[in-house]
Coordinates of N, CA and C in Angstrom, one line a residue:
X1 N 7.9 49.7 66.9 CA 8.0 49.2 68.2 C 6.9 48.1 68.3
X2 N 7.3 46.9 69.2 CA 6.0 46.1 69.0 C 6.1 46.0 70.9
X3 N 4.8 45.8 71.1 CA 5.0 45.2 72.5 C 3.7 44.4 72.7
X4 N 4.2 43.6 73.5 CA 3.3 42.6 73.9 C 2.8 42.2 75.1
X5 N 1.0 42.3 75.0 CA 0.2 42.5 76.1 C 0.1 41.0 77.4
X6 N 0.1 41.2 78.4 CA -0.6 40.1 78.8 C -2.1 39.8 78.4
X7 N -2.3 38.6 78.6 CA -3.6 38.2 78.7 C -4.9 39.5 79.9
X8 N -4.8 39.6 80.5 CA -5.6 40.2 81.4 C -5.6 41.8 80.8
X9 N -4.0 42.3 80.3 CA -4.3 43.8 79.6 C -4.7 43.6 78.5
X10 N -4.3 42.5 77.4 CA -5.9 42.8 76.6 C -7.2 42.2 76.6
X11 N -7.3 41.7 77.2 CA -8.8 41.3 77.9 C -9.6 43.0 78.1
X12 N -8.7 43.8 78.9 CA -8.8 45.1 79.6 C -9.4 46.1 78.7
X13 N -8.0 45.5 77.7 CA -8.1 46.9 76.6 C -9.4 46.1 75.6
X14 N -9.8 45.3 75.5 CA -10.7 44.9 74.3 C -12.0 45.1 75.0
X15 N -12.4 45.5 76.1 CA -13.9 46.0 77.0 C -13.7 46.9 76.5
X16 N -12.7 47.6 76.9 CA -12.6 49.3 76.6 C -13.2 50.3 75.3
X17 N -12.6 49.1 74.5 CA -13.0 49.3 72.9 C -13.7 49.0 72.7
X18 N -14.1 48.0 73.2 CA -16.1 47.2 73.0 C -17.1 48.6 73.5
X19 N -16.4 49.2 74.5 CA -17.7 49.9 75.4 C -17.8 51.7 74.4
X20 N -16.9 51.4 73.5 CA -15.9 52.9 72.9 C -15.7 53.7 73.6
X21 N -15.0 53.3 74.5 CA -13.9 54.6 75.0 C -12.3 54.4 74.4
X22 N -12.0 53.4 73.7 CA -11.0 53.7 72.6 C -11.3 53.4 71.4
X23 N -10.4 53.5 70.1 CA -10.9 53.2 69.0 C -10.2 52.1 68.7
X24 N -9.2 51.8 69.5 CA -8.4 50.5 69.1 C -7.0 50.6 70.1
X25 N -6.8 49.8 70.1 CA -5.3 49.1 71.3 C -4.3 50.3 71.3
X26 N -4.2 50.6 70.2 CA -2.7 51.3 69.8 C -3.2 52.8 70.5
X27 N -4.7 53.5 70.2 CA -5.1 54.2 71.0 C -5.1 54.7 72.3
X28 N -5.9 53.0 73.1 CA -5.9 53.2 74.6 C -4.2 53.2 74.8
X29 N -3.0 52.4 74.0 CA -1.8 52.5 74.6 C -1.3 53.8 75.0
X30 N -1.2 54.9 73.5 CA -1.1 55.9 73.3 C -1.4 56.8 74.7
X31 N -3.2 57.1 74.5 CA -3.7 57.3 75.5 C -3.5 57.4 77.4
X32 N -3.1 56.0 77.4 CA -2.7 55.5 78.7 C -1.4 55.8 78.9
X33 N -0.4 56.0 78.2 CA 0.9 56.3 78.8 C 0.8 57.7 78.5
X34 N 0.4 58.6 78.0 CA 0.3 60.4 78.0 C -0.7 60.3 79.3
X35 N -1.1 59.8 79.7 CA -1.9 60.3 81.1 C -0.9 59.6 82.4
X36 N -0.1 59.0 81.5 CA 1.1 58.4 83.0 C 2.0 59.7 82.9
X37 N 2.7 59.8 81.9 CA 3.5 61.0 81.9 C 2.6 62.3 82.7
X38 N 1.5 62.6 82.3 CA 0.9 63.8 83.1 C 0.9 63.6 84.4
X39 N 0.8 62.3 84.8 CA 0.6 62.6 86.1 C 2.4 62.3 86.7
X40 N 3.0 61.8 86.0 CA 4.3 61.7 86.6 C 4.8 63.0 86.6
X41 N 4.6 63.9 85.8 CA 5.1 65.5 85.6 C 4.6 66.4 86.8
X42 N 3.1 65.7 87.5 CA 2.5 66.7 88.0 C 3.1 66.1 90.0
X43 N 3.4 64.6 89.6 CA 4.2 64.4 90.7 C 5.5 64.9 91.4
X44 N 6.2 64.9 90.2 CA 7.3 66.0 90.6 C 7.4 67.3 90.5
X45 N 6.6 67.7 90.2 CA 6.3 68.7 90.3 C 6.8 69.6 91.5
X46 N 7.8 70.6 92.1 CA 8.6 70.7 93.6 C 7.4 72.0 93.5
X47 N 6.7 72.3 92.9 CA 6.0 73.9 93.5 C 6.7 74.7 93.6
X48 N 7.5 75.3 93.0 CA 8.3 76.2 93.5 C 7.6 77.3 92.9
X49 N 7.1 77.4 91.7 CA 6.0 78.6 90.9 C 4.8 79.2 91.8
X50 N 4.6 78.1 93.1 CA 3.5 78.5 94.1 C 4.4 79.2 95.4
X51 N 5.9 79.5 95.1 CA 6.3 80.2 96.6 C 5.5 81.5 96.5
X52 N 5.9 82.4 95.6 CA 5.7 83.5 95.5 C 4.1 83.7 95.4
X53 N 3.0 83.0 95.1 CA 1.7 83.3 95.6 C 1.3 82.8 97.1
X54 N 2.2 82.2 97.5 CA 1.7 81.8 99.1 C 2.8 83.3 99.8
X55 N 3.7 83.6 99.6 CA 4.6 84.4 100.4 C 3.8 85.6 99.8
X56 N 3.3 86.1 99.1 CA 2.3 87.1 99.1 C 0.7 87.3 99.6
X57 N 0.0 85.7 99.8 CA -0.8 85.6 100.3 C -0.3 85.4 102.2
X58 N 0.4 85.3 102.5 CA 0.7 85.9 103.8 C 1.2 86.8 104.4
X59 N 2.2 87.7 102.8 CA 2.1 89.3 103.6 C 1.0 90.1 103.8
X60 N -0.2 89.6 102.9 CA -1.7 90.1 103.0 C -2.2 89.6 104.6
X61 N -1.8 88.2 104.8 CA -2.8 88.2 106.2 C -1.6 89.2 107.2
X62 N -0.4 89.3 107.2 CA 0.4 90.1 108.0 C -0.2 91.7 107.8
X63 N -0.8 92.0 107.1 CA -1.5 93.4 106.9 C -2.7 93.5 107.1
X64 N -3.6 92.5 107.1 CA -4.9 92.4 107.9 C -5.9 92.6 106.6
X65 N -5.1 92.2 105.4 CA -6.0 92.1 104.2 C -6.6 90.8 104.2
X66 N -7.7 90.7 104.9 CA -8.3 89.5 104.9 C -9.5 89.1 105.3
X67 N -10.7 88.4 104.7 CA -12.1 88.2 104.8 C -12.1 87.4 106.3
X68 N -13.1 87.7 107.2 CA -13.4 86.5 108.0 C -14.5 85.7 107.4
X69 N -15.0 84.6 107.2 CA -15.7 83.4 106.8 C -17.2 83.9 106.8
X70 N -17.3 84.5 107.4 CA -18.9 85.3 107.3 C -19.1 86.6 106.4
X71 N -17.9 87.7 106.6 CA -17.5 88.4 105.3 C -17.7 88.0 104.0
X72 N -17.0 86.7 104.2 CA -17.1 86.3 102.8 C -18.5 85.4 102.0
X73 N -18.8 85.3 102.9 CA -20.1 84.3 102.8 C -21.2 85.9 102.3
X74 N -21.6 86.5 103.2 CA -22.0 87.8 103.1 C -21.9 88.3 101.8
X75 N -20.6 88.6 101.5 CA -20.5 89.0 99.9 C -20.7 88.4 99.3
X76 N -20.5 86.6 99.0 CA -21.1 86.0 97.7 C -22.7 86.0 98.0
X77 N -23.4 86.4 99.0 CA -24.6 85.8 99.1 C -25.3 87.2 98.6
X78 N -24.6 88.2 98.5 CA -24.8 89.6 97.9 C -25.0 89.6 96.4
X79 N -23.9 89.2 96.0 CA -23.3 88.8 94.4 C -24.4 87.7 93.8
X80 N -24.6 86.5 94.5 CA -25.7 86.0 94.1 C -27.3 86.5 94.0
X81 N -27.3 87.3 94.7 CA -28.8 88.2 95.0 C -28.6 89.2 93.5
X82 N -27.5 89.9 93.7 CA -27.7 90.7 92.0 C -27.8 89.9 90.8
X83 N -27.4 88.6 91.0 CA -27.6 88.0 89.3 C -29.4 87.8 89.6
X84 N -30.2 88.0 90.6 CA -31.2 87.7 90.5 C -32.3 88.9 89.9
X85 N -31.6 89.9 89.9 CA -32.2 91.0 89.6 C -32.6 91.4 87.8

């Protein structure tokens, strides 16, 4: 495959590799489109794997399984006092 950069993207890519954060063009390419795909993947992403931990984290507050903000502050400041021991 050959592709061909503008002026300004390799201007871009040739700092990059000056500064070594890549080892060469074909790199940052590489590079730069596996972090497009990641984040395209994480954009569509519909959450549907997070129903079931939110619809269970609210049968908990419907049961009264639940810290108030001082509780919880309380216990880590507890937790932190034993690693000091």
């Amino acid at each position: 495959m050959s592709i061909t950069l503008t002026p300004d993207q390799q201007e871009w890519i040739n700092a990059r590799i000056a500064s070594g954060e890549f080892a060469s063009v074909e790199q940052a390419v590489r590079q730069l489109i596996d972090e497009r795909i990641a984040e395209l993947s994480i954009e569509e992403d519909d959450l549907a794997w997070a129903k079931p931990l939110v619809d269970e984290a609210l049968a908990q507050v419907e049961r009264g399984e639940v810290l108030t903000r001082e509780e919880h502050q309380s216990r880590i400041k507890a937790l932190l006092a034993s690693f000091k021991d």
